Structure formats: C-alpha cells, structure tokens
PDB file of C-alpha atoms in Angstrom:
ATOM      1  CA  UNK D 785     -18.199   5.700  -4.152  1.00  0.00           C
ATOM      2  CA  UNK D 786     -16.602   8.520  -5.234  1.00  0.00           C
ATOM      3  CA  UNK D 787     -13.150   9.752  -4.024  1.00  0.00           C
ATOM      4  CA  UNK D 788     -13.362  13.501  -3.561  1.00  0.00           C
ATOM      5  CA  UNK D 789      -9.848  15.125  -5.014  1.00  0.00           C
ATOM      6  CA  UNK D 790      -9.055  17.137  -2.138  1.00  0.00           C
ATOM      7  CA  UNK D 791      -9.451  15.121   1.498  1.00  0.00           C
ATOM      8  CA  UNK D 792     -12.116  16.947   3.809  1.00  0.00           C
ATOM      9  CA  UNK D 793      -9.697  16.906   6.463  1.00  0.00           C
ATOM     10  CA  UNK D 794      -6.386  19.494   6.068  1.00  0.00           C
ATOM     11  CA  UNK D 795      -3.463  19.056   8.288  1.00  0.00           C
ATOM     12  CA  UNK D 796      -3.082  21.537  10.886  1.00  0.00           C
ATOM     13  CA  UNK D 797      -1.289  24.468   9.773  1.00  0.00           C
ATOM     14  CA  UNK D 798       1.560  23.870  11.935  1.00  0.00           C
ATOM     15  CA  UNK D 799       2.347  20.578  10.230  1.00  0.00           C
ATOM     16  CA  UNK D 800       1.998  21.933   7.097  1.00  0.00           C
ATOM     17  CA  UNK D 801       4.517  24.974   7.771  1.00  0.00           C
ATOM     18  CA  UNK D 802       6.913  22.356   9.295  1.00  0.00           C
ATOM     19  CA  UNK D 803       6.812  20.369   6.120  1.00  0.00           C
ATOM     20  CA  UNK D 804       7.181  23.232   3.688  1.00  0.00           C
ATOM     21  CA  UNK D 805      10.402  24.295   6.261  1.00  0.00           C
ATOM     22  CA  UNK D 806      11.221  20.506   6.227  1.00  0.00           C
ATOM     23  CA  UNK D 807      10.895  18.283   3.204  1.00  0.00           C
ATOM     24  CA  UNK D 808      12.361  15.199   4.721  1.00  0.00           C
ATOM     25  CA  UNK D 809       9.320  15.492   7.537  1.00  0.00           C
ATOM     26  CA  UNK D 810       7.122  14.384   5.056  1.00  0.00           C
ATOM     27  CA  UNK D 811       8.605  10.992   4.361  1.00  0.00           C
ATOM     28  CA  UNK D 812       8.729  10.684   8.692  1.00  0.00           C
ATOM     29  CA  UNK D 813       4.693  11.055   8.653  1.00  0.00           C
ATOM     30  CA  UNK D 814       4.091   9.503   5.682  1.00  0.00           C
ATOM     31  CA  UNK D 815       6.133   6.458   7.605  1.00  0.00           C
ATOM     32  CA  UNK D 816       4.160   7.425  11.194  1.00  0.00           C
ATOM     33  CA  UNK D 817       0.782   7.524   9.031  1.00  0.00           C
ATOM     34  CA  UNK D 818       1.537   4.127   7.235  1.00  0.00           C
ATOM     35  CA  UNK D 819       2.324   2.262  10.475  1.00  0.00           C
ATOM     36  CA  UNK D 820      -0.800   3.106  12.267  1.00  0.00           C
ATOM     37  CA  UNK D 821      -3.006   2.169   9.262  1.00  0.00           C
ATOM     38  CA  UNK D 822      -0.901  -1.343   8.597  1.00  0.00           C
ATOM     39  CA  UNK D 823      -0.826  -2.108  12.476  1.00  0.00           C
ATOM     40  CA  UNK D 824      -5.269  -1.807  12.413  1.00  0.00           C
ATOM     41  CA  UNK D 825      -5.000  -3.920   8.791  1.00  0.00           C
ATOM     42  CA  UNK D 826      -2.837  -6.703  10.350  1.00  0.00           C
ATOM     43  CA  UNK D 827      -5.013  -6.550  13.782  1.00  0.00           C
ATOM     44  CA  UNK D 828      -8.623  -6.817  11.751  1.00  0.00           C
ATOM     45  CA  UNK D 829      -6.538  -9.654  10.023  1.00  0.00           C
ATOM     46  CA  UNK D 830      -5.939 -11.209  12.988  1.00  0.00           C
ATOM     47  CA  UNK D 831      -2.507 -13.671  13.268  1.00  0.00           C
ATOM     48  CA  UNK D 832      -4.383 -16.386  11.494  1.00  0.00           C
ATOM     49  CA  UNK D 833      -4.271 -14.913   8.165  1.00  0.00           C
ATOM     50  CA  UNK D 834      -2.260 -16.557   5.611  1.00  0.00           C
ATOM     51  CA  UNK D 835      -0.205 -13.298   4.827  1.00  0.00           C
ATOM     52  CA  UNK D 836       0.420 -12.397   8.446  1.00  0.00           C
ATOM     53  CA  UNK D 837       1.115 -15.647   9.040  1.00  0.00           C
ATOM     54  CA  UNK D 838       3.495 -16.013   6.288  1.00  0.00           C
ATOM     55  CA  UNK D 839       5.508 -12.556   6.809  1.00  0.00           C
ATOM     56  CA  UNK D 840       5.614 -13.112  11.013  1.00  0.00           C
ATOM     57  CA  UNK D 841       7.307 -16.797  10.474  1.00  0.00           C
ATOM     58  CA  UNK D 842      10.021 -16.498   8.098  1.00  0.00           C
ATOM     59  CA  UNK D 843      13.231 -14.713   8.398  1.00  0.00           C
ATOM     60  CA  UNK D 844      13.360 -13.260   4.871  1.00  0.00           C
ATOM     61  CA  UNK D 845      17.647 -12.147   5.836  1.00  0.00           C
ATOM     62  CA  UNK D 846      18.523 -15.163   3.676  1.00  0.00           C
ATOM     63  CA  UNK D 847      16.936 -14.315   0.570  1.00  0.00           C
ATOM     64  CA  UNK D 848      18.029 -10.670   0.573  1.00  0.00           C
ATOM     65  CA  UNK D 849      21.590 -11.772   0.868  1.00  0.00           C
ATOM     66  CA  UNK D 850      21.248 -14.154  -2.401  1.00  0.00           C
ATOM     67  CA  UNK D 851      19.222 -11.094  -4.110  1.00  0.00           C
ATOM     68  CA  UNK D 852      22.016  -8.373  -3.250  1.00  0.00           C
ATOM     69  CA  UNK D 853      23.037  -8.481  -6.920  1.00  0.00           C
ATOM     70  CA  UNK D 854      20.027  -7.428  -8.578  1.00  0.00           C
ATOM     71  CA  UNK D 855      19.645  -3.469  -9.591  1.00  0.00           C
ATOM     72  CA  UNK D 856      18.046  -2.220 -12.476  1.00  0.00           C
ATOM     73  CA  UNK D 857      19.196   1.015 -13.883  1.00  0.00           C
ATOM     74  CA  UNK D 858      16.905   1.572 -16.825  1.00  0.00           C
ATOM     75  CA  UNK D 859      20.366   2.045 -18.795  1.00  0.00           C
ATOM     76  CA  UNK D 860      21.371   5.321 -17.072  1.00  0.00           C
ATOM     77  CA  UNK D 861      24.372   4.262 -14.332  1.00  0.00           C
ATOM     78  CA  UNK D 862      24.130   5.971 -10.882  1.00  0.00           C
ATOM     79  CA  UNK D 863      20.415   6.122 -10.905  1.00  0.00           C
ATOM     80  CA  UNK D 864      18.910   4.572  -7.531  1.00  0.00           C
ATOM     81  CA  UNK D 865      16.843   1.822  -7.020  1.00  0.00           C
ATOM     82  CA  UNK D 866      13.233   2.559  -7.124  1.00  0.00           C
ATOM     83  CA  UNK D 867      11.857  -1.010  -5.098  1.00  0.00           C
ATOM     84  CA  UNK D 868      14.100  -2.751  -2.651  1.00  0.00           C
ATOM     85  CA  UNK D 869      15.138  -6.540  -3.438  1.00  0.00           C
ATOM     86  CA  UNK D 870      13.024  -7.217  -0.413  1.00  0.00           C
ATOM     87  CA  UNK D 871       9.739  -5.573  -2.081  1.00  0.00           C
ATOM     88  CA  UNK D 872      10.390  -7.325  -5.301  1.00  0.00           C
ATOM     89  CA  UNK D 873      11.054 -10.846  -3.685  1.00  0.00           C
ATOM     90  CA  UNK D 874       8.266 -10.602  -1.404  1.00  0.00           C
ATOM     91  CA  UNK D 875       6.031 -10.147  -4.537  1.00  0.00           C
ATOM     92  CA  UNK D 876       7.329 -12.927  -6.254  1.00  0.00           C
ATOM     93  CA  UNK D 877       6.368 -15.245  -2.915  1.00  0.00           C
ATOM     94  CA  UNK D 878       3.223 -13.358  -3.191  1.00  0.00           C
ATOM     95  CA  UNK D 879       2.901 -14.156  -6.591  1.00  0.00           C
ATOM     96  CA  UNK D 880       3.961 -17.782  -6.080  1.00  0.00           C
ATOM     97  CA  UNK D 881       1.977 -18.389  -2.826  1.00  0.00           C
ATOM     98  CA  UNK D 882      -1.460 -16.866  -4.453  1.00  0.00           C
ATOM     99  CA  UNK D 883      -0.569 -18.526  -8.233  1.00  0.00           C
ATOM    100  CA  UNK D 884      -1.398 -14.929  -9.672  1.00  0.00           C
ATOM    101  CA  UNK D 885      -0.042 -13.434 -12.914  1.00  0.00           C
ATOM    102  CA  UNK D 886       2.216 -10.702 -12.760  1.00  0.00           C
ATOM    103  CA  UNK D 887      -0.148  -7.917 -13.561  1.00  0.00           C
ATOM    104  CA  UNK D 888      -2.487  -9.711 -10.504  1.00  0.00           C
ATOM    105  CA  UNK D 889       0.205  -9.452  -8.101  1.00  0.00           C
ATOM    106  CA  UNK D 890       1.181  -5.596  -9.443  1.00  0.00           C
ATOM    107  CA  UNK D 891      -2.286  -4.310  -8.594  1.00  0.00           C
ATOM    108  CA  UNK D 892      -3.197  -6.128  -5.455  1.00  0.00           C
ATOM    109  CA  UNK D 893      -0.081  -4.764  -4.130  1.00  0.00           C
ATOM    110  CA  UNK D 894      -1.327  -1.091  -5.596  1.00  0.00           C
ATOM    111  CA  UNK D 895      -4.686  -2.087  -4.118  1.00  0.00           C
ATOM    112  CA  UNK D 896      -4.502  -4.182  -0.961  1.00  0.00           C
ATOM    113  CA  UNK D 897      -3.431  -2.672   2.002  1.00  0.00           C
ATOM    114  CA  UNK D 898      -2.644  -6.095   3.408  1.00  0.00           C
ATOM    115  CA  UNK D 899      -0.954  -7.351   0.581  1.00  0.00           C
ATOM    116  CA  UNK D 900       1.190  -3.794   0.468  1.00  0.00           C
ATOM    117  CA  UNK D 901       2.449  -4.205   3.926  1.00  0.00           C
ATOM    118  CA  UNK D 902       3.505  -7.746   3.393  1.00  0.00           C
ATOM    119  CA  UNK D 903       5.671  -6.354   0.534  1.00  0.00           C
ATOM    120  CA  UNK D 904       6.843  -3.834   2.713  1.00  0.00           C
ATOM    121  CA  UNK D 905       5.381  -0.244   1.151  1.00  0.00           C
ATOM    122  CA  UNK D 906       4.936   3.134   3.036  1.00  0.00           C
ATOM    123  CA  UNK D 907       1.226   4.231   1.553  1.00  0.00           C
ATOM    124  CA  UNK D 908       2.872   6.779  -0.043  1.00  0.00           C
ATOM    125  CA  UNK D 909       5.083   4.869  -1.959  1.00  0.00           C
ATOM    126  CA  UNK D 910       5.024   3.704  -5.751  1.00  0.00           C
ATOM    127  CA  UNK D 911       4.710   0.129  -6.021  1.00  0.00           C
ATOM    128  CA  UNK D 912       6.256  -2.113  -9.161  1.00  0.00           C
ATOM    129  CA  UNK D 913       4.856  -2.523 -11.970  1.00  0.00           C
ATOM    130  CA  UNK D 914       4.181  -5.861 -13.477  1.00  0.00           C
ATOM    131  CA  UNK D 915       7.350  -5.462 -15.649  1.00  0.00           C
ATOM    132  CA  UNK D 916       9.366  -5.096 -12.909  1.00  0.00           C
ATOM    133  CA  UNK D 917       8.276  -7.860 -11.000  1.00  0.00           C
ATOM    134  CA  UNK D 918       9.010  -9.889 -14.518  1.00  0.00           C
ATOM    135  CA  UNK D 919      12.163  -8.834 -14.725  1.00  0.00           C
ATOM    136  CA  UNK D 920      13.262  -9.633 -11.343  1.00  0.00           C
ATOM    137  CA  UNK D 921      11.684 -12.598 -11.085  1.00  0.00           C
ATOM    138  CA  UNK D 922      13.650 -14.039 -14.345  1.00  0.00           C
ATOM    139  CA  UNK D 923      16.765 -12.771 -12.960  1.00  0.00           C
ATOM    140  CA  UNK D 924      15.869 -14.403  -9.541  1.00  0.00           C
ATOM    141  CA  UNK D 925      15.628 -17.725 -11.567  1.00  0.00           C
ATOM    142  CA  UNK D 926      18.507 -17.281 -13.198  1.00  0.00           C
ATOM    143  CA  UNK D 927      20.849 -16.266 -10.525  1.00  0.00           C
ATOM    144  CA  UNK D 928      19.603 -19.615  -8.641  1.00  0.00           C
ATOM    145  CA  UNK D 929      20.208 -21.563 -11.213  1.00  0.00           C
ATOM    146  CA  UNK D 930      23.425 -20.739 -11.976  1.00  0.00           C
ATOM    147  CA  UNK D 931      24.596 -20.835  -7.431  1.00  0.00           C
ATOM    148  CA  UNK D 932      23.003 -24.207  -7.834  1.00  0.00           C
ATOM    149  CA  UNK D 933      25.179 -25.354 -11.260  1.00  0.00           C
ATOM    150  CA  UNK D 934      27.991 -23.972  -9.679  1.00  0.00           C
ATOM    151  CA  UNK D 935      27.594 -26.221  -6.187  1.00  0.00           C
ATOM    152  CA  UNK D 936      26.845 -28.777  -8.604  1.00  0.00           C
ATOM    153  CA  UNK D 937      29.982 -28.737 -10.709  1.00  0.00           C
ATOM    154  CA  UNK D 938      32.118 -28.081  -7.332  1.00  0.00           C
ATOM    155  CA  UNK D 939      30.814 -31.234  -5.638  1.00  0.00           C
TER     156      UNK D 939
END
C-alpha cells in the first residue's frame, strides 16, 4: 500500500482559517481526532484484551508519584519535558509485560495504535525513542533501589 503524501480529504476551509487564526486549536482537534480513533481501537479490542485490560485495572497515581523526579534536559536547563513520566513508565510495563527490547517497545508504540493509547499519545504526538525509554528505565531501577535501601537501613 502506498501512503499518498497529501490526504484526499482537506479540512473544511473554515477549520483551516480557524487554525491559522488559532494555533492552540490544533492541539484541541488533534486531541478530539485522537479520542475518536482510540475509543473504535479499544472497542474492536474489546475489554478482554490484555492491554485494555491492563490500563482499565490499575491505578497508575502511585507510580507517577515515585517517578516525579525523573526529567531529562539533554544538558540545556529550562528545556521542557518532551514524554510525560506516565508515557515513559507505561512503556517500560509495556516493555516488561510483552518481554520486548527497547527498540521493540519504541516502534510498536510509533506503530500500534493500541499500544500508543495505552502509553497515553495524542496521534499527533512524537513518541520516545528507544534511548529514552533506556534511560528512564535505568533511572527507574535505580531510584527503587535506592527508596528500598533506604527503608531497609531505617528498619
């Protein structure tokens, strides 16, 4: 199949004036667009699949709150973070949960609509890069080991 470079389809011309009169509009459909598409992906998935499933049943609040800590700045302070904790630790579970490497996980998440919404991406959005998801994961281990040395040594 070959992807044509310009959809068939143009937005009305409406929309496209309002964007080009409001940038931030953009990021509201892009949001709008990506929830319609992820609510038919998780209905033809149906509550039985392992990543609904998995993403419907936990309260991820938790691990956020232990992952608060972690930003990479690429060196340059002030600079915002490009993936929120919650993306990055929800592809390390989906890392863990599927045994893929790092490069695996990167793509599906690129690739897979299901596996982007269970990380939590608009369809517009950039997604990690295996690196990233390296990174964080080794600081993830190391952050837990040291809260659990420190309980440890208190006790």
């Amino acid at each position: 199949m070959i992807i044509p470079e310009q959809p068939k389809e143009r937005l009305p011309q409406w929309i496209q004036e309002y964007i080009a009169d409001a940038p931030e509009a953009e990021e509201g459909l892009w949001a709008w667009v990506s929830e319609l598409h992820y609510a038919q992906v998780v209905a033809r998935a149906g509550g039985a699949d392992e990543l609904v499933a998995i993403k419907q049943r936990f309260d991820w609040t938790a691990m956020e709150q232990v992952c608060t800590g972690y930003r990479r700045y690429d060196g340059k302070q002030g600079v915002e973070a490009t993936h929120t904790v919650r993306q990055l630790y929800l592809g390390v579970v989906l890392k863990a949960y599927y045994d893929w490497s790092y490069d695996t996980t990167a793509r599906r998440v690129r690739c897979d609509s299901l596996a982007r919404w269970f990380v939590g991406y608009r369809l517009d959005e950039a997604t990690f890069s295996a690196v990233t998801l390296w990174r964080f994961e080794a600081w993830l281990k190391e952050k837990v080991y040291l809260s659990i040395r420190k309980r440890v040594i208190r006790s």
